[in-house]
Amino acid sequence: MNLSEEQRQIRDTVREFAVEEIRPVAADCDEDQEFPEDVWDEMAELGLTGMTVPEEYGGLDVDRLTYSLVNEEVAYGMLSVATALSVHSLATSCIAEFGDDDQKERWLPEMVDGRPVGAFALSEPQAGSNPAEMTTEARREGDEYVIDGKKQWITNGKRAGVVVLFAKTDRDDPRSVTQFVVPKDADGLEVGKKEDKLGLRASDTTTLVFDDVRVPAANRLTEEGRGLSAAFHILTGGRIGIASQSVGLAQAALDEAVAYAQDREQFGKPLADIQTIRHKLADMQTKVQAARLLTRDAARTEDRGETPEMAASMAKYFASESAVDVTNEAVQIHGGYGYTTDFDVERFYRDSKITTIYEGTSEIQKKVIARNLLD
Ligand SMILES: Cc1cc2nc3c(=O)[nH]c(=O)nc-3n(C[C@H](O)[C@H](O)[C@H](O)COP(=O)(O)OP(=O)(O)OC[C@H]3O[C@@H](n4cnc5c(N)ncnc54)[C@H](O)[C@@H]3O)c2cc1C
C-alpha cells in the first residue's frame, strides 16, 4: 500500500505492542471497567501520546497516514485504549493548532509525556449531533471567564487532567462557540456520572459539570466565536482516526474467525472446509480491505493538503458499519462459544457498535457526504 519504510516500522512496532502488551490485559480491563494505566505509560514512552504535537514541543508530529496506522494497530489490541488515545490526540491537536506559543509551551510537553491526559468536551445532554445547540456558557469577567454548564459522554472524563472545552460566550448565539483549556482540578469542575456501557468498558465516559468555574482569559484558544469551526476541523481528522480504529477492530475479529474456523471441527471436518463459512470469511476480508483502502485514501487526501471532509466521512461511515458486520460474523463463526467472554470476539462485537456513533453518527456522515456531493 505504498507505505514508507518509516511508516512500516511504526506500524509493525505498534502491532507488536498491541499483541504483546494490550490484548493480554483487555478482557480483565473490560470486565473490571478499568483503564490499563500501565499500557498508557508505555504508549507515552513510545511517543504515541505526542503524535499530533510539533517536534519543538517534544511530539512526533506524524502525518495523517501514520496517525491512521497507529490507530488501526492500537485498536487491534483494544478499542478502549485506542479511543482514549485518539481523544487525547484531539485535545493536543486543538492546543497545537489553535494555541499561542505560551499555551503550547505550558500544556503540550507534559501531554506528550502522557500526563496530564487530555479530554475533548463538545457534546452535551441536549446537543450531540448538533453541537451548535450547546448551552454551556463562558462569561467574561475582567481577566477571567466564568463557565457554567454540563458536558456529556466525555471520554477520559475521570482520567483527564486537561479538558479542551467548547462553550458559548453568548448563550443565545450559535456562532459564539469558543474553545478553552480548563485544568481538571479547577474549582467548581466536577466529574459526574460514569456511564455503564454496552462496550468500550475500559474507557471511562463521564459527564463533566461546570459550576462557576473560573479560568484566566489566557486559557482561551483563538478568538471568541471560532470554536465550532475549530471543532469540526479537528473532528475531520479525528474521523479518519475512528475509521482506522474500526479497521483494526474488524481485522482482529477476522483473524480470530480465521483461526477458529481452521481449528474447530464439525461434521468431521474443520469449519473452514464448509462453503458457507468460507464465503463469510471472504465477505469479511473484502469489507476489511475496502474499509482500509477508503481510510488510507482519506488520510492521504489530508496529507496532500486537500480538504478530506468527504473522504473522512466516507471512510468513517463505511469502516464503522463494516466493523459491526465483521465482528457480528466473527461471533457467528464461533457459534455458542462466541457468545461467551471466554473468546475475544464477544468483546469485539460489543465494542464495535460505538464506532458508528461517536465523532458523528453514520447518519451524520451520510449528511456530510451528500452535502459534498450535491450542494
Ligand atoms: C462512549 C462514547 C464516548 C464519547 N466520547 C465523546 C467525547 O470524548 N467528547 C464529546 O464531545 N463527545 C463524545 N461522545 C458523544 C458522541 O459524539 C455523541 O453521542 C454523538 O455525536 C451523537 O449524539 P447524541 O448521542 O446526542 O445522539 P443524537 O444527536 O440525539 O442522535 C440520535 C439519533 O438521531 C440521528 N440524528 C440526529 N440528527 C440527525 C440528522 N440531522 N439527520 C439524520 N439523523 C440524525 C443520529 O444519527 C442518531 O441515530 C461520546 C459518546 C459515546 C457514547
Coordinates of C-alpha atoms and ligand atoms in Angstrom, one line a residue:
M1 CA 0.0 0.0 0.0
N2 CA 2.9 2.3 -0.7
L3 CA 3.9 2.9 2.9
S4 CA 7.3 4.4 3.5
E5 CA 9.9 2.4 5.4
E6 CA 9.3 4.5 8.5
Q7 CA 5.5 4.0 8.3
R8 CA 6.0 0.3 8.1
Q9 CA 8.3 0.3 11.1
I10 CA 5.9 2.3 13.2
R11 CA 3.0 0.1 12.1
D12 CA 4.9 -3.1 13.0
T13 CA 6.2 -1.7 16.3
V14 CA 2.6 -0.7 17.3
R15 CA 1.2 -4.1 16.2
E16 CA 3.7 -5.9 18.3
F17 CA 2.9 -3.7 21.2
A18 CA -0.8 -4.3 20.7
V19 CA -0.4 -8.1 20.6
E20 CA 2.1 -8.4 23.5
E21 CA 1.0 -5.6 25.9
I22 CA -2.6 -4.5 25.2
R23 CA -4.5 -7.6 24.1
P24 CA -3.4 -9.8 27.1
V25 CA -5.0 -7.3 29.6
A26 CA -8.0 -6.4 27.5
A27 CA -10.5 -9.0 28.9
D28 CA -9.8 -8.1 32.5
C29 CA -9.9 -4.4 31.9
D30 CA -13.2 -4.8 30.1
E31 CA -14.6 -6.9 33.0
D32 CA -13.4 -4.5 35.7
Q33 CA -14.2 -1.4 33.7
E34 CA -10.7 -0.2 34.5
F35 CA -8.4 1.6 32.0
P36 CA -4.9 0.0 31.8
E37 CA -2.8 2.9 33.0
D38 CA 0.5 0.9 32.7
V39 CA -0.3 0.5 29.0
W40 CA -0.9 4.2 28.7
D41 CA 2.5 5.0 30.2
E42 CA 4.2 2.6 27.8
M43 CA 2.4 4.2 24.9
A44 CA 3.8 7.5 26.1
E45 CA 7.3 6.1 26.1
L46 CA 6.8 5.0 22.5
G47 CA 5.8 8.6 21.7
L48 CA 2.2 7.8 20.8
T49 CA 0.7 10.4 23.2
G50 CA 2.5 13.1 21.2
M51 CA 1.6 12.1 17.7
T52 CA -0.2 15.3 16.9
V53 CA 2.2 17.6 18.6
P54 CA 5.0 19.5 16.8
E55 CA 8.6 18.3 17.4
E56 CA 9.6 21.6 19.1
Y57 CA 7.2 20.6 22.0
G58 CA 8.5 17.0 22.1
G59 CA 5.9 15.4 19.8
L60 CA 6.3 13.2 16.8
D61 CA 4.1 15.4 14.5
V62 CA 3.2 12.5 12.3
D63 CA 1.4 12.7 9.0
R64 CA -2.3 11.6 8.9
L65 CA -1.4 8.3 7.3
T66 CA 0.9 7.4 10.1
Y67 CA -1.7 8.5 12.6
S68 CA -4.1 6.2 10.9
L69 CA -1.8 3.3 11.0
V70 CA -1.2 3.7 14.8
N71 CA -4.9 4.0 15.5
E72 CA -5.5 0.8 13.5
E73 CA -2.9 -1.2 15.3
V74 CA -3.8 0.1 18.8
A75 CA -7.4 -0.9 18.2
Y76 CA -6.2 -4.3 17.1
G77 CA -5.2 -4.6 20.7
M78 CA -8.2 -3.0 22.3
L79 CA -10.7 -0.3 21.2
S80 CA -10.9 1.3 24.7
V81 CA -7.2 2.1 24.6
A82 CA -7.4 3.4 21.0
T83 CA -10.3 5.6 21.9
A84 CA -8.6 7.1 24.9
L85 CA -5.5 7.8 22.8
S86 CA -7.5 9.4 19.9
V87 CA -9.4 11.7 22.3
H88 CA -6.1 12.7 24.0
S89 CA -4.8 13.4 20.5
L90 CA -7.9 15.6 19.7
A91 CA -7.1 17.7 22.8
T92 CA -3.4 18.0 21.9
S93 CA -4.3 18.9 18.2
C94 CA -6.6 21.7 19.4
I95 CA -3.8 23.2 21.5
A96 CA -1.2 22.6 18.8
E97 CA -3.3 24.1 16.0
F98 CA -5.1 26.9 17.8
G99 CA -2.9 27.7 20.9
D100 CA -0.4 30.6 21.1
D101 CA 3.2 30.0 22.0
D102 CA 2.6 30.4 25.7
Q103 CA -0.3 28.0 25.7
K104 CA 1.6 25.4 23.7
E105 CA 4.7 25.7 25.9
R106 CA 2.5 25.4 29.0
W107 CA 0.5 22.3 28.1
L108 CA 2.0 20.3 25.3
P109 CA 5.3 19.0 26.6
E110 CA 3.6 17.4 29.6
M111 CA 0.8 16.0 27.5
V112 CA 3.3 14.5 25.1
D113 CA 4.7 12.6 28.1
G114 CA 1.2 11.2 28.7
R115 CA 0.3 13.1 31.8
P116 CA -1.9 15.1 32.0
V117 CA -4.3 13.1 29.9
G118 CA -6.5 15.2 27.6
A119 CA -10.2 15.3 27.1
F120 CA -12.3 16.9 24.4
A121 CA -15.6 18.3 25.8
L122 CA -18.0 19.2 23.0
S123 CA -21.2 17.1 23.5
E124 CA -23.9 17.9 25.9
P125 CA -27.1 16.1 27.2
Q126 CA -29.2 18.0 24.7
A127 CA -26.6 18.7 22.0
G128 CA -24.9 15.7 20.4
S129 CA -25.3 15.6 16.6
N130 CA -25.8 19.3 16.6
P131 CA -23.2 20.8 19.0
A132 CA -24.4 24.3 18.0
E133 CA -27.3 23.7 20.3
M134 CA -24.9 23.6 23.4
T135 CA -25.9 25.7 26.4
T136 CA -22.6 25.7 28.4
E137 CA -21.7 29.3 28.8
A138 CA -18.4 31.2 29.4
R139 CA -19.0 34.7 30.6
R140 CA -16.1 37.2 30.5
E141 CA -15.4 38.9 33.8
G142 CA -12.3 41.1 33.8
D143 CA -9.3 38.9 33.0
E144 CA -11.3 35.7 33.6
Y145 CA -14.1 33.6 32.1
V146 CA -16.7 32.0 34.3
I147 CA -18.0 28.7 33.0
D148 CA -21.3 27.1 33.8
G149 CA -22.9 24.0 32.1
K150 CA -22.7 20.3 31.7
K151 CA -20.8 18.2 29.2
Q152 CA -21.9 14.6 28.4
W153 CA -20.1 11.5 27.2
I154 CA -16.7 12.8 27.8
T155 CA -14.0 10.1 27.1
N156 CA -11.2 10.2 29.6
G157 CA -13.6 12.3 31.8
K158 CA -12.2 10.8 35.0
R159 CA -8.6 10.2 33.9
A160 CA -8.0 13.6 32.2
G161 CA -6.0 16.4 33.7
V162 CA -6.7 18.8 30.9
V163 CA -10.1 19.5 29.2
V164 CA -10.4 21.3 25.9
L165 CA -13.8 22.7 26.4
F166 CA -16.3 24.3 24.0
A167 CA -18.7 26.9 25.4
K168 CA -20.7 29.7 24.2
T169 CA -19.6 33.2 25.0
D170 CA -23.2 34.3 24.2
R171 CA -25.6 31.6 25.1
D172 CA -28.2 32.7 22.6
D173 CA -25.8 33.0 19.6
P174 CA -24.9 29.6 18.0
R175 CA -21.9 31.3 16.4
S176 CA -20.4 32.3 19.7
V177 CA -18.8 28.9 20.5
T178 CA -15.3 29.4 21.8
Q179 CA -12.5 26.9 22.9
F180 CA -10.9 26.9 26.3
V181 CA -8.2 24.9 28.0
V182 CA -9.5 24.0 31.5
P183 CA -7.4 22.2 34.1
K184 CA -9.4 19.4 35.6
D185 CA -8.6 20.4 39.1
A186 CA -10.2 23.9 38.6
D187 CA -12.6 24.8 41.5
G188 CA -16.2 24.1 40.5
L189 CA -15.4 21.4 37.9
E190 CA -16.8 18.0 39.0
V191 CA -16.7 14.6 37.3
G192 CA -20.3 13.4 37.2
K193 CA -21.9 10.1 36.3
K194 CA -19.6 7.4 34.8
E195 CA -21.6 5.6 32.1
D196 CA -22.2 1.9 32.3
K197 CA -21.8 0.9 28.6
L198 CA -22.5 -2.0 26.3
G199 CA -18.9 -2.0 25.1
L200 CA -15.8 0.1 25.4
R201 CA -16.0 -0.6 29.0
A202 CA -12.4 0.1 29.9
S203 CA -12.6 3.6 28.6
D204 CA -14.2 6.0 31.1
T205 CA -17.0 8.0 29.7
T206 CA -18.4 10.6 32.2
T207 CA -20.3 13.8 32.5
L208 CA -18.4 16.9 33.4
V209 CA -20.2 19.6 35.5
F210 CA -19.0 23.2 35.4
D211 CA -20.3 25.3 38.3
D212 CA -18.9 28.8 38.3
V213 CA -15.5 27.6 37.1
R214 CA -13.1 30.5 36.7
V215 CA -10.3 30.3 34.1
P216 CA -7.9 33.1 33.1
A217 CA -8.7 34.7 29.7
A218 CA -5.2 33.4 28.7
N219 CA -6.8 29.9 28.7
R220 CA -9.0 30.8 25.7
L221 CA -7.8 29.1 22.4
T222 CA -8.2 31.5 19.5
E223 CA -10.7 34.3 19.4
E224 CA -14.3 34.2 20.6
G225 CA -16.7 32.6 18.1
R226 CA -14.1 30.4 16.3
G227 CA -14.7 27.3 18.4
L228 CA -17.2 25.4 16.3
S229 CA -15.3 25.6 13.0
A230 CA -12.2 24.6 15.0
A231 CA -14.0 21.6 16.5
F232 CA -15.3 20.5 13.0
H233 CA -11.8 20.9 11.6
I234 CA -10.2 18.8 14.3
L235 CA -13.0 16.2 14.1
T236 CA -12.5 15.7 10.4
G237 CA -9.0 14.3 11.2
G238 CA -10.5 12.5 14.2
R239 CA -12.9 10.7 11.9
I240 CA -10.0 9.3 9.9
G241 CA -8.7 8.0 13.3
I242 CA -12.1 6.4 14.2
A243 CA -12.2 4.8 10.7
S244 CA -8.7 3.4 11.3
Q245 CA -9.8 2.0 14.7
S246 CA -12.8 0.3 13.0
V247 CA -10.4 -1.3 10.5
G248 CA -8.1 -2.5 13.3
L249 CA -11.0 -3.9 15.4
A250 CA -12.5 -5.7 12.3
Q251 CA -9.1 -7.1 11.4
A252 CA -8.7 -8.5 14.9
A253 CA -12.2 -10.2 14.6
L254 CA -11.4 -11.6 11.2
D255 CA -8.1 -13.0 12.4
E256 CA -9.8 -14.7 15.3
A257 CA -12.5 -16.1 13.0
V258 CA -10.0 -17.5 10.5
A259 CA -8.0 -19.2 13.3
Y260 CA -11.2 -20.6 14.9
A261 CA -12.6 -21.9 11.6
Q262 CA -9.4 -23.8 10.9
D263 CA -9.3 -25.3 14.4
R264 CA -13.0 -26.2 15.1
E265 CA -14.4 -29.4 13.5
Q266 CA -18.0 -30.2 12.9
F267 CA -19.4 -32.9 10.7
G268 CA -15.9 -34.5 10.7
K269 CA -14.1 -31.6 9.1
P270 CA -12.9 -28.1 10.0
L271 CA -15.4 -25.2 9.8
A272 CA -13.1 -23.7 7.2
D273 CA -13.9 -26.5 4.8
I274 CA -17.6 -25.6 4.8
Q275 CA -18.5 -23.4 1.9
T276 CA -20.9 -21.2 3.9
I277 CA -18.1 -20.4 6.4
R278 CA -15.6 -19.7 3.6
H279 CA -18.0 -17.2 2.0
K280 CA -18.5 -15.5 5.3
L281 CA -14.7 -15.1 5.7
A282 CA -14.4 -13.9 2.1
D283 CA -17.1 -11.2 2.8
M284 CA -15.3 -10.2 6.0
Q285 CA -11.9 -9.9 4.3
T286 CA -13.4 -7.8 1.5
K287 CA -15.1 -5.4 3.9
V288 CA -11.9 -5.0 6.0
Q289 CA -9.8 -4.3 3.0
A290 CA -12.3 -1.9 1.4
A291 CA -12.6 0.0 4.7
R292 CA -8.8 0.1 4.9
L293 CA -8.4 1.5 1.4
L294 CA -11.1 4.2 2.0
T295 CA -9.4 5.1 5.2
R296 CA -5.9 5.4 3.8
D297 CA -7.3 7.3 0.9
A298 CA -8.8 9.9 3.3
A299 CA -5.5 10.1 5.2
R300 CA -3.6 10.6 2.0
T301 CA -6.0 13.3 0.9
E302 CA -5.3 15.3 4.0
D303 CA -1.5 14.6 3.7
R304 CA -1.6 16.1 0.1
G305 CA -3.1 19.3 1.6
E306 CA -6.5 18.8 0.2
T307 CA -9.8 19.0 2.2
P308 CA -10.5 15.5 3.4
E309 CA -14.1 16.2 4.7
M310 CA -16.0 13.9 2.3
A311 CA -13.2 11.2 2.2
A312 CA -13.1 11.2 6.0
S313 CA -16.9 10.8 6.3
M314 CA -17.0 8.0 3.7
A315 CA -14.2 6.2 5.5
K316 CA -15.7 6.6 8.9
Y317 CA -19.2 5.6 7.7
F318 CA -18.1 2.5 5.8
A319 CA -15.4 1.3 8.2
S320 CA -17.5 1.6 11.3
E321 CA -20.6 -0.2 9.7
S322 CA -18.2 -2.8 8.4
A323 CA -16.7 -3.3 11.8
V324 CA -20.2 -4.0 13.2
D325 CA -20.8 -6.5 10.3
V326 CA -17.4 -8.2 10.6
T327 CA -17.5 -8.6 14.4
N328 CA -21.0 -9.9 14.2
E329 CA -19.9 -12.6 11.7
A330 CA -16.9 -13.4 13.8
V331 CA -19.2 -14.2 16.7
Q332 CA -21.4 -16.3 14.4
I333 CA -18.4 -18.3 13.2
H334 CA -17.6 -19.0 16.8
G335 CA -21.1 -20.3 17.4
G336 CA -22.1 -20.5 21.1
Y337 CA -18.5 -20.0 22.2
G338 CA -18.5 -16.6 20.5
Y339 CA -21.3 -15.5 22.8
T340 CA -19.2 -16.0 25.9
T341 CA -16.5 -13.9 27.5
D342 CA -14.0 -16.7 27.0
F343 CA -13.5 -15.5 23.4
D344 CA -12.3 -12.1 22.4
V345 CA -14.9 -11.9 19.6
E346 CA -17.6 -11.3 22.2
R347 CA -15.9 -8.1 23.3
F348 CA -15.1 -7.1 19.7
Y349 CA -18.8 -7.3 18.9
R350 CA -19.9 -5.2 21.8
D351 CA -17.1 -2.7 21.2
S352 CA -17.8 -2.3 17.5
K353 CA -21.2 -0.5 17.9
I354 CA -19.7 2.7 19.3
T355 CA -17.7 3.3 16.1
T356 CA -21.0 4.1 14.3
I357 CA -22.0 6.6 16.9
Y358 CA -19.1 8.8 18.3
E359 CA -17.4 11.5 16.4
G360 CA -20.5 11.8 14.2
T361 CA -23.1 9.0 13.8
S362 CA -23.4 7.2 10.5
E363 CA -26.4 9.3 9.7
I364 CA -24.4 12.5 10.2
Q365 CA -21.5 11.1 8.0
K366 CA -24.1 10.5 5.2
K367 CA -25.3 14.0 5.6
V368 CA -21.8 15.3 5.1
I369 CA -21.2 13.0 2.1
A370 CA -24.4 14.1 0.4
R371 CA -23.7 17.8 1.1
N372 CA -20.3 17.5 -0.6
L373 CA -21.9 15.7 -3.5
L374 CA -24.9 17.9 -4.0
D375 CA -24.5 21.4 -2.6
Ligands
LIG1 C1 -18.8 6.0 24.5 C2 -18.9 7.4 24.0 C3 -17.8 8.3 24.0 C4 -17.9 9.6 23.6 N1 -16.9 10.5 23.7 C5 -17.1 11.8 23.5 C6 -16.1 12.8 23.8 O1 -14.9 12.4 24.2 N2 -16.3 14.1 23.6 C7 -17.5 14.5 23.1 O2 -17.7 15.7 23.0 N3 -18.5 13.6 22.8 C8 -18.3 12.3 22.9 N4 -19.3 11.4 22.6 C9 -20.6 11.9 22.1 C10 -20.9 11.4 20.7 O3 -20.1 12.1 19.8 C11 -22.4 11.6 20.5 O4 -23.1 10.6 21.3 C12 -22.8 11.6 19.1 O5 -22.3 12.7 18.4 C13 -24.4 11.5 18.9 O6 -25.0 12.5 19.7 P1 -26.2 12.0 20.6 O7 -25.8 10.8 21.4 O8 -26.7 13.2 21.3 O9 -27.3 11.5 19.6 P2 -28.4 12.4 18.9 O10 -27.8 13.6 18.2 O11 -29.6 12.6 19.8 O12 -28.9 11.4 17.7 C14 -29.9 10.4 17.9 C15 -30.1 9.7 16.6 O13 -30.7 10.6 15.7 C16 -29.8 10.7 14.5 N5 -29.8 12.1 14.0 C17 -29.6 13.2 14.7 N6 -29.6 14.3 13.9 C18 -29.8 13.8 12.7 C19 -29.9 14.4 11.4 N7 -29.8 15.7 11.2 N8 -30.1 13.6 10.3 C20 -30.2 12.3 10.5 N9 -30.1 11.7 11.6 C21 -29.9 12.4 12.7 C22 -28.5 10.2 14.9 O14 -27.7 9.7 13.8 C23 -28.8 9.1 15.9 O15 -29.1 8.0 15.2 C24 -19.2 10.1 23.0 C25 -20.3 9.2 23.0 C26 -20.2 7.9 23.5 C27 -21.4 7.0 23.5

